[in-house]
PDB file of C-alpha atoms in Angstrom:
ATOM      1  CA  ASP Q 185      23.502  45.222  35.668  1.00 57.00           C
ATOM      2  CA  ALA Q 186      25.470  42.706  37.059  1.00 58.00           C
ATOM      3  CA  LYS Q 187      28.779  42.800  37.458  1.00 86.00           C
ATOM      4  CA  THR Q 188      31.615  40.393  36.664  1.00 93.00           C
ATOM      5  CA  THR Q 189      34.995  40.426  38.104  1.00 94.00           C
ATOM      6  CA  GLN Q 190      37.752  38.262  36.398  1.00 96.00           C
ATOM      7  CA  PRO Q 191      41.856  38.415  37.203  1.00 97.00           C
ATOM      8  CA  PRO Q 192      44.050  40.430  34.804  1.00 96.00           C
ATOM      9  CA  SER Q 193      45.672  37.119  33.375  1.00 97.00           C
ATOM     10  CA  MET Q 194      47.088  33.893  34.093  1.00 97.00           C
ATOM     11  CA  ASP Q 195      49.137  30.960  33.265  1.00 97.00           C
ATOM     12  CA  CYS Q 196      48.532  27.782  32.610  1.00 97.00           C
ATOM     13  CA  ALA Q 197      50.627  24.456  31.329  1.00 97.00           C
ATOM     14  CA  GLU Q 198      50.020  22.927  27.886  1.00 97.00           C
ATOM     15  CA  GLY Q 199      47.911  19.825  28.787  1.00 97.00           C
ATOM     16  CA  ARG Q 200      47.246  20.975  32.540  1.00 97.00           C
ATOM     17  CA  ALA Q 201      43.401  21.956  32.968  1.00 97.00           C
ATOM     18  CA  ALA Q 202      42.768  25.833  32.840  1.00 98.00           C
ATOM     19  CA  ASN Q 203      40.738  26.767  35.646  1.00 98.00           C
ATOM     20  CA  LEU Q 204      39.054  30.024  34.871  1.00 98.00           C
ATOM     21  CA  PRO Q 205      37.112  31.804  37.491  1.00 97.00           C
ATOM     22  CA  CYS Q 206      34.301  34.709  37.450  1.00 97.00           C
ATOM     23  CA  ASN Q 207      32.606  36.955  40.301  1.00 96.00           C
ATOM     24  CA  HIS Q 208      29.509  37.497  39.728  1.00 93.00           C
ATOM     25  CA  SER Q 209      28.551  38.500  43.410  1.00 92.00           C
ATOM     26  CA  THR Q 210      24.627  40.736  42.028  1.00 90.00           C
ATOM     27  CA  ILE Q 211      23.275  38.331  39.549  1.00 90.00           C
ATOM     28  CA  SER Q 212      19.994  37.589  39.379  1.00 87.00           C
ATOM     29  CA  GLY Q 213      18.202  34.636  39.444  1.00 82.00           C
ATOM     30  CA  ASN Q 214      17.002  34.394  35.993  1.00 84.00           C
ATOM     31  CA  GLU Q 215      20.340  36.628  34.120  1.00 89.00           C
ATOM     32  CA  TYR Q 216      22.586  33.398  32.420  1.00 91.00           C
ATOM     33  CA  VAL Q 217      26.809  33.608  32.620  1.00 94.00           C
ATOM     34  CA  TYR Q 218      27.766  33.242  29.378  1.00 94.00           C
ATOM     35  CA  TRP Q 219      31.642  32.471  28.439  1.00 96.00           C
ATOM     36  CA  TYR Q 220      33.444  33.583  24.937  1.00 96.00           C
ATOM     37  CA  ARG Q 221      36.791  33.580  24.300  1.00 97.00           C
ATOM     38  CA  GLN Q 222      38.846  35.861  21.411  1.00 95.00           C
ATOM     39  CA  ILE Q 223      42.431  35.479  19.958  1.00 94.00           C
ATOM     40  CA  HIS Q 224      44.192  38.791  19.051  1.00 87.00           C
ATOM     41  CA  SER Q 225      42.257  40.742  16.238  1.00 86.00           C
ATOM     42  CA  GLN Q 226      39.605  37.954  16.229  1.00 92.00           C
ATOM     43  CA  GLY Q 227      36.146  37.624  16.554  1.00 94.00           C
ATOM     44  CA  PRO Q 228      34.595  36.712  19.856  1.00 94.00           C
ATOM     45  CA  GLN Q 229      33.887  32.616  19.974  1.00 95.00           C
ATOM     46  CA  TYR Q 230      31.873  31.599  21.801  1.00 95.00           C
ATOM     47  CA  ILE Q 231      32.428  28.639  24.354  1.00 97.00           C
ATOM     48  CA  ILE Q 232      29.590  28.027  26.903  1.00 96.00           C
ATOM     49  CA  HIS Q 233      26.301  29.403  28.742  1.00 95.00           C
ATOM     50  CA  GLY Q 234      24.760  28.130  32.135  1.00 94.00           C
ATOM     51  CA  LEU Q 235      22.508  29.397  34.350  1.00 93.00           C
ATOM     52  CA  LYS Q 236      22.286  27.660  37.588  1.00 91.00           C
ATOM     53  CA  ASN Q 237      23.333  24.175  36.398  1.00 88.00           C
ATOM     54  CA  ASN Q 238      26.510  23.109  35.851  1.00 94.00           C
ATOM     55  CA  GLU Q 239      27.179  22.375  31.827  1.00 96.00           C
ATOM     56  CA  THR Q 240      29.617  21.066  30.108  1.00 97.00           C
ATOM     57  CA  ASN Q 241      30.168  20.702  25.738  1.00 96.00           C
ATOM     58  CA  GLU Q 242      32.878  19.690  23.050  1.00 95.00           C
ATOM     59  CA  MET Q 243      35.317  23.145  23.820  1.00 95.00           C
ATOM     60  CA  ALA Q 244      34.461  23.070  27.667  1.00 97.00           C
ATOM     61  CA  SER Q 245      32.611  22.597  31.023  1.00 98.00           C
ATOM     62  CA  LEU Q 246      31.155  25.466  33.282  1.00 98.00           C
ATOM     63  CA  ILE Q 247      30.922  24.769  37.109  1.00 97.00           C
ATOM     64  CA  ILE Q 248      28.482  27.491  38.778  1.00 96.00           C
ATOM     65  CA  THR Q 249      28.607  27.516  42.123  1.00 95.00           C
ATOM     66  CA  GLU Q 250      24.644  27.478  44.122  1.00 94.00           C
ATOM     67  CA  ASP Q 251      24.747  30.582  45.345  1.00 94.00           C
ATOM     68  CA  ARG Q 252      25.152  31.447  41.913  1.00 94.00           C
ATOM     69  CA  LYS Q 253      27.970  34.188  42.854  1.00 94.00           C
ATOM     70  CA  SER Q 254      30.840  32.935  40.958  1.00 95.00           C
ATOM     71  CA  SER Q 255      30.735  30.631  37.883  1.00 96.00           C
ATOM     72  CA  THR Q 256      34.735  28.432  36.614  1.00 98.00           C
ATOM     73  CA  LEU Q 257      34.926  27.188  32.686  1.00 98.00           C
ATOM     74  CA  ILE Q 258      38.065  24.377  32.983  1.00 98.00           C
ATOM     75  CA  LEU Q 259      39.482  23.949  29.314  1.00 98.00           C
ATOM     76  CA  PRO Q 260      40.156  19.918  30.496  1.00 96.00           C
ATOM     77  CA  HIS Q 261      43.809  19.771  28.358  1.00 95.00           C
ATOM     78  CA  ALA Q 262      45.112  23.558  27.771  1.00 97.00           C
ATOM     79  CA  THR Q 263      46.228  23.577  23.893  1.00 97.00           C
ATOM     80  CA  LEU Q 264      48.531  26.445  22.982  1.00 97.00           C
ATOM     81  CA  ARG Q 265      45.762  27.205  20.567  1.00 96.00           C
ATOM     82  CA  ASP Q 266      43.319  28.371  23.490  1.00 97.00           C
ATOM     83  CA  THR Q 267      46.341  30.812  24.426  1.00 97.00           C
ATOM     84  CA  ALA Q 268      43.453  34.307  24.238  1.00 97.00           C
ATOM     85  CA  VAL Q 269      41.184  36.677  26.873  1.00 96.00           C
ATOM     86  CA  TYR Q 270      37.940  35.014  27.982  1.00 97.00           C
ATOM     87  CA  TYR Q 271      35.190  36.542  29.090  1.00 96.00           C
ATOM     88  CA  CYS Q 272      32.553  36.557  32.233  1.00 96.00           C
ATOM     89  CA  ILE Q 273      29.550  37.903  30.934  1.00 93.00           C
ATOM     90  CA  VAL Q 274      26.377  38.342  32.496  1.00 91.00           C
ATOM     91  CA  ARG Q 275      23.161  38.753  30.273  1.00 87.00           C
ATOM     92  CA  VAL Q 276      20.890  40.880  31.628  1.00 81.00           C
ATOM     93  CA  LEU Q 277      17.749  41.810  29.888  1.00 77.00           C
ATOM     94  CA  ARG Q 278      17.092  45.526  28.937  1.00 73.00           C
ATOM     95  CA  ALA Q 279      15.204  47.759  27.325  1.00 70.00           C
ATOM     96  CA  GLY Q 280      14.076  44.445  25.115  1.00 71.00           C
ATOM     97  CA  SER Q 281      17.217  43.033  24.309  1.00 73.00           C
ATOM     98  CA  TYR Q 282      19.555  40.765  26.058  1.00 76.00           C
ATOM     99  CA  GLN Q 283      22.295  42.679  26.125  1.00 78.00           C
ATOM    100  CA  LEU Q 284      26.304  41.202  26.673  1.00 84.00           C
ATOM    101  CA  THR Q 285      28.363  43.918  29.055  1.00 83.00           C
ATOM    102  CA  PHE Q 286      32.168  42.406  27.613  1.00 85.00           C
ATOM    103  CA  GLY Q 287      34.886  43.529  31.189  1.00 86.00           C
ATOM    104  CA  LYS Q 288      38.419  43.540  30.263  1.00 87.00           C
ATOM    105  CA  GLY Q 289      38.231  39.248  30.455  1.00 93.00           C
ATOM    106  CA  THR Q 290      41.530  37.087  31.674  1.00 96.00           C
ATOM    107  CA  LYS Q 291      43.884  36.620  29.595  1.00 96.00           C
ATOM    108  CA  LEU Q 292      44.983  33.083  29.641  1.00 98.00           C
ATOM    109  CA  SER Q 293      48.181  32.429  28.027  1.00 98.00           C
ATOM    110  CA  VAL Q 294      49.323  28.755  27.659  1.00 97.00           C
ATOM    111  CA  ILE Q 295      52.442  28.067  28.196  1.00 97.00           C
ATOM    112  CA  PRO Q 296      54.725  24.882  26.197  1.00 95.00           C
TER     113      PRO Q 296
ATOM    114  CA  ASP W 241      29.278  27.501   4.584  1.00 55.00           C
ATOM    115  CA  GLY W 242      26.668  29.797   6.955  1.00 65.00           C
ATOM    116  CA  GLY W 243      27.972  32.423   8.684  1.00 93.00           C
ATOM    117  CA  ILE W 244      28.663  36.082   9.268  1.00 96.00           C
ATOM    118  CA  THR W 245      30.759  38.377   7.078  1.00 96.00           C
ATOM    119  CA  GLN W 246      32.479  41.528   7.517  1.00 96.00           C
ATOM    120  CA  SER W 247      34.248  43.964   5.009  1.00 92.00           C
ATOM    121  CA  PRO W 248      36.567  45.407   4.689  1.00 92.00           C
ATOM    122  CA  LYS W 249      39.084  43.243   7.357  1.00 93.00           C
ATOM    123  CA  TYR W 250      40.891  46.872   7.105  1.00 94.00           C
ATOM    124  CA  LEU W 251      39.342  50.173   6.175  1.00 93.00           C
ATOM    125  CA  PHE W 252      41.055  53.792   6.309  1.00 91.00           C
ATOM    126  CA  ARG W 253      39.574  57.244   6.461  1.00 88.00           C
ATOM    127  CA  LYS W 254      39.684  60.829   6.449  1.00 88.00           C
ATOM    128  CA  GLU W 255      39.002  63.907   8.233  1.00 83.00           C
ATOM    129  CA  GLY W 256      35.254  64.324   7.437  1.00 85.00           C
ATOM    130  CA  GLN W 257      34.708  61.698   5.621  1.00 90.00           C
ATOM    131  CA  ASN W 258      31.498  59.323   5.943  1.00 94.00           C
ATOM    132  CA  VAL W 259      32.207  55.469   5.937  1.00 94.00           C
ATOM    133  CA  THR W 260      30.277  52.101   5.427  1.00 95.00           C
ATOM    134  CA  LEU W 261      31.282  48.926   6.972  1.00 96.00           C
ATOM    135  CA  SER W 262      29.412  45.318   5.567  1.00 97.00           C
ATOM    136  CA  CYS W 263      27.918  42.738   7.506  1.00 97.00           C
ATOM    137  CA  GLU W 264      25.983  39.856   5.913  1.00 97.00           C
ATOM    138  CA  GLN W 265      24.603  36.923   8.068  1.00 97.00           C
ATOM    139  CA  ASN W 266      23.903  33.748   5.930  1.00 96.00           C
ATOM    140  CA  LEU W 267      22.422  32.241   9.062  1.00 95.00           C
ATOM    141  CA  ASN W 268      18.475  33.359   9.480  1.00 94.00           C
ATOM    142  CA  HIS W 269      19.003  34.806  12.649  1.00 94.00           C
ATOM    143  CA  ASP W 270      16.876  37.968  13.629  1.00 93.00           C
ATOM    144  CA  ALA W 271      18.974  39.974  15.776  1.00 93.00           C
ATOM    145  CA  MET W 272      22.508  41.734  14.858  1.00 95.00           C
ATOM    146  CA  TYR W 273      24.526  43.931  16.893  1.00 95.00           C
ATOM    147  CA  TRP W 274      27.528  45.913  16.033  1.00 97.00           C
ATOM    148  CA  TYR W 275      29.922  46.652  18.649  1.00 95.00           C
ATOM    149  CA  ARG W 276      33.004  48.590  19.004  1.00 96.00           C
ATOM    150  CA  GLN W 277      36.506  47.399  21.070  1.00 94.00           C
ATOM    151  CA  ASP W 278      39.400  49.991  21.653  1.00 93.00           C
ATOM    152  CA  PRO W 279      42.944  48.085  22.180  1.00 88.00           C
ATOM    153  CA  GLY W 280      43.407  46.547  25.665  1.00 84.00           C
ATOM    154  CA  GLN W 281      39.200  46.882  26.765  1.00 86.00           C
ATOM    155  CA  GLY W 282      36.162  44.841  25.928  1.00 87.00           C
ATOM    156  CA  LEU W 283      33.498  45.437  23.929  1.00 90.00           C
ATOM    157  CA  ARG W 284      30.445  48.114  23.736  1.00 92.00           C
ATOM    158  CA  LEU W 285      27.380  48.162  21.972  1.00 92.00           C
ATOM    159  CA  ILE W 286      27.105  50.685  19.121  1.00 95.00           C
ATOM    160  CA  TYR W 287      23.592  49.535  18.064  1.00 95.00           C
ATOM    161  CA  TYR W 288      20.983  47.029  17.231  1.00 94.00           C
ATOM    162  CA  SER W 289      18.389  45.504  15.352  1.00 94.00           C
ATOM    163  CA  GLN W 290      15.632  42.824  16.736  1.00 91.00           C
ATOM    164  CA  ILE W 291      13.895  42.660  13.559  1.00 92.00           C
ATOM    165  CA  VAL W 292      13.546  44.086   9.512  1.00 95.00           C
ATOM    166  CA  ASN W 293      12.921  47.892   9.670  1.00 95.00           C
ATOM    167  CA  ASP W 294      14.122  48.046  13.314  1.00 94.00           C
ATOM    168  CA  PHE W 295      16.791  49.134  15.146  1.00 95.00           C
ATOM    169  CA  GLN W 296      17.800  51.035  18.922  1.00 93.00           C
ATOM    170  CA  LYS W 297      20.603  52.220  20.527  1.00 94.00           C
ATOM    171  CA  GLY W 298      22.904  51.245  22.424  1.00 92.00           C
ATOM    172  CA  ASP W 299      25.645  52.390  24.609  1.00 90.00           C
ATOM    173  CA  ILE W 300      27.774  54.388  23.118  1.00 94.00           C
ATOM    174  CA  ALA W 301      25.346  54.592  19.653  1.00 96.00           C
ATOM    175  CA  GLU W 302      26.694  58.991  18.941  1.00 96.00           C
ATOM    176  CA  GLY W 303      28.248  59.933  16.027  1.00 95.00           C
ATOM    177  CA  TYR W 304      27.259  55.884  14.563  1.00 97.00           C
ATOM    178  CA  SER W 305      23.863  55.337  11.805  1.00 97.00           C
ATOM    179  CA  VAL W 306      22.741  52.115  10.631  1.00 98.00           C
ATOM    180  CA  SER W 307      20.011  50.585   8.652  1.00 97.00           C
ATOM    181  CA  ARG W 308      18.639  47.529   9.011  1.00 97.00           C
ATOM    182  CA  GLU W 309      16.564  47.005   5.029  1.00 97.00           C
ATOM    183  CA  LYS W 310      17.376  43.093   4.194  1.00 96.00           C
ATOM    184  CA  LYS W 311      17.444  40.373   7.747  1.00 96.00           C
ATOM    185  CA  GLU W 312      20.471  39.324   5.968  1.00 97.00           C
ATOM    186  CA  SER W 313      22.429  42.795   6.600  1.00 98.00           C
ATOM    187  CA  PHE W 314      23.175  45.332   9.223  1.00 98.00           C
ATOM    188  CA  PRO W 315      25.448  47.713   7.839  1.00 98.00           C
ATOM    189  CA  LEU W 316      27.511  51.059  10.167  1.00 97.00           C
ATOM    190  CA  THR W 317      28.116  53.970   9.170  1.00 97.00           C
ATOM    191  CA  VAL W 318      30.236  55.807  10.517  1.00 95.00           C
ATOM    192  CA  THR W 319      30.176  59.791  10.479  1.00 94.00           C
ATOM    193  CA  SER W 320      31.932  62.579  10.922  1.00 89.00           C
ATOM    194  CA  ALA W 321      30.784  63.686  14.356  1.00 88.00           C
ATOM    195  CA  GLN W 322      33.039  60.540  15.584  1.00 89.00           C
ATOM    196  CA  LYS W 323      35.308  62.141  16.685  1.00 86.00           C
ATOM    197  CA  ASN W 324      37.660  58.785  18.025  1.00 90.00           C
ATOM    198  CA  PRO W 325      36.422  55.958  14.979  1.00 92.00           C
ATOM    199  CA  THR W 326      39.709  53.673  15.355  1.00 94.00           C
ATOM    200  CA  ALA W 327      38.359  51.119  16.426  1.00 95.00           C
ATOM    201  CA  PHE W 328      38.125  47.153  16.007  1.00 96.00           C
ATOM    202  CA  TYR W 329      34.722  46.909  14.899  1.00 97.00           C
ATOM    203  CA  LEU W 330      32.518  43.647  15.601  1.00 97.00           C
ATOM    204  CA  CYS W 331      29.596  42.573  13.706  1.00 97.00           C
ATOM    205  CA  ALA W 332      27.695  39.825  15.910  1.00 96.00           C
ATOM    206  CA  SER W 333      23.624  38.362  15.086  1.00 95.00           C
ATOM    207  CA  SER W 334      21.082  36.046  17.031  1.00 92.00           C
ATOM    208  CA  ILE W 335      18.402  34.035  16.742  1.00 88.00           C
ATOM    209  CA  GLY W 336      15.404  36.437  18.455  1.00 77.00           C
ATOM    210  CA  LEU W 337      17.018  36.592  22.041  1.00 73.00           C
ATOM    211  CA  GLU W 338      19.619  34.135  22.273  1.00 80.00           C
ATOM    212  CA  THR W 339      23.474  33.525  21.858  1.00 89.00           C
ATOM    213  CA  GLN W 340      25.700  35.577  19.832  1.00 92.00           C
ATOM    214  CA  TYR W 341      27.768  34.730  17.332  1.00 94.00           C
ATOM    215  CA  PHE W 342      30.557  37.216  15.536  1.00 96.00           C
ATOM    216  CA  GLY W 343      32.166  38.087  12.445  1.00 96.00           C
ATOM    217  CA  PRO W 344      35.677  38.393  12.150  1.00 96.00           C
ATOM    218  CA  GLY W 345      35.725  42.240  12.451  1.00 96.00           C
ATOM    219  CA  THR W 346      36.404  45.230  10.498  1.00 97.00           C
ATOM    220  CA  ARG W 347      39.580  47.398  11.662  1.00 96.00           C
ATOM    221  CA  LEU W 348      39.051  51.225  10.514  1.00 95.00           C
ATOM    222  CA  LEU W 349      41.692  53.357  11.286  1.00 92.00           C
ATOM    223  CA  VAL W 350      41.685  57.151  10.328  1.00 87.00           C
ATOM    224  CA  LEU W 351      44.604  58.943   8.366  1.00 82.00           C
TER     225      LEU W 351
END
């Protein structure tokens, strides 16, 4: 299974862009990169996903390098409510089902 | 409102007792999943179901059981065989094999 590596923690000033990196050097050509976040004691919230092209939605942008070995999640204007643990996941097909393997993620602290 | 509901929010289990956690969705999703999360850790897959009356074991199925009699419901039973049940339990659902959406979770504590 493709594994991901994320920094354990990051700080970001309120109103600034938060750039969260993720390495997934063993990713296969047909495996998607997914990002979720989890605010303390709540269920994970889906943010965005992509295969090879950069993606943008109302929450964030996802930049995937050309060799697909790493990606960056960008929150363009971080707010205090964006403080959470962010998980970068490579979705793998296993036993006929796509499965998500969550690591420990990056704890993002948005500072006033 | 469409969504995934889990109940109860908190659940207490006595030694040797089986407890059942509820997960209901009205999103018309085919697939449903159960995960376990321990403090400071990521989520681990317990069981998943892609269709009614069918389910498969995930990475840590021992001590747990599930049923999928209705499309909307995927209850998880934590049996007395699960020796370390204290954890945060999360249910998710998806359309086929697409993006999974999570419920609010149930925190299980052992008395």
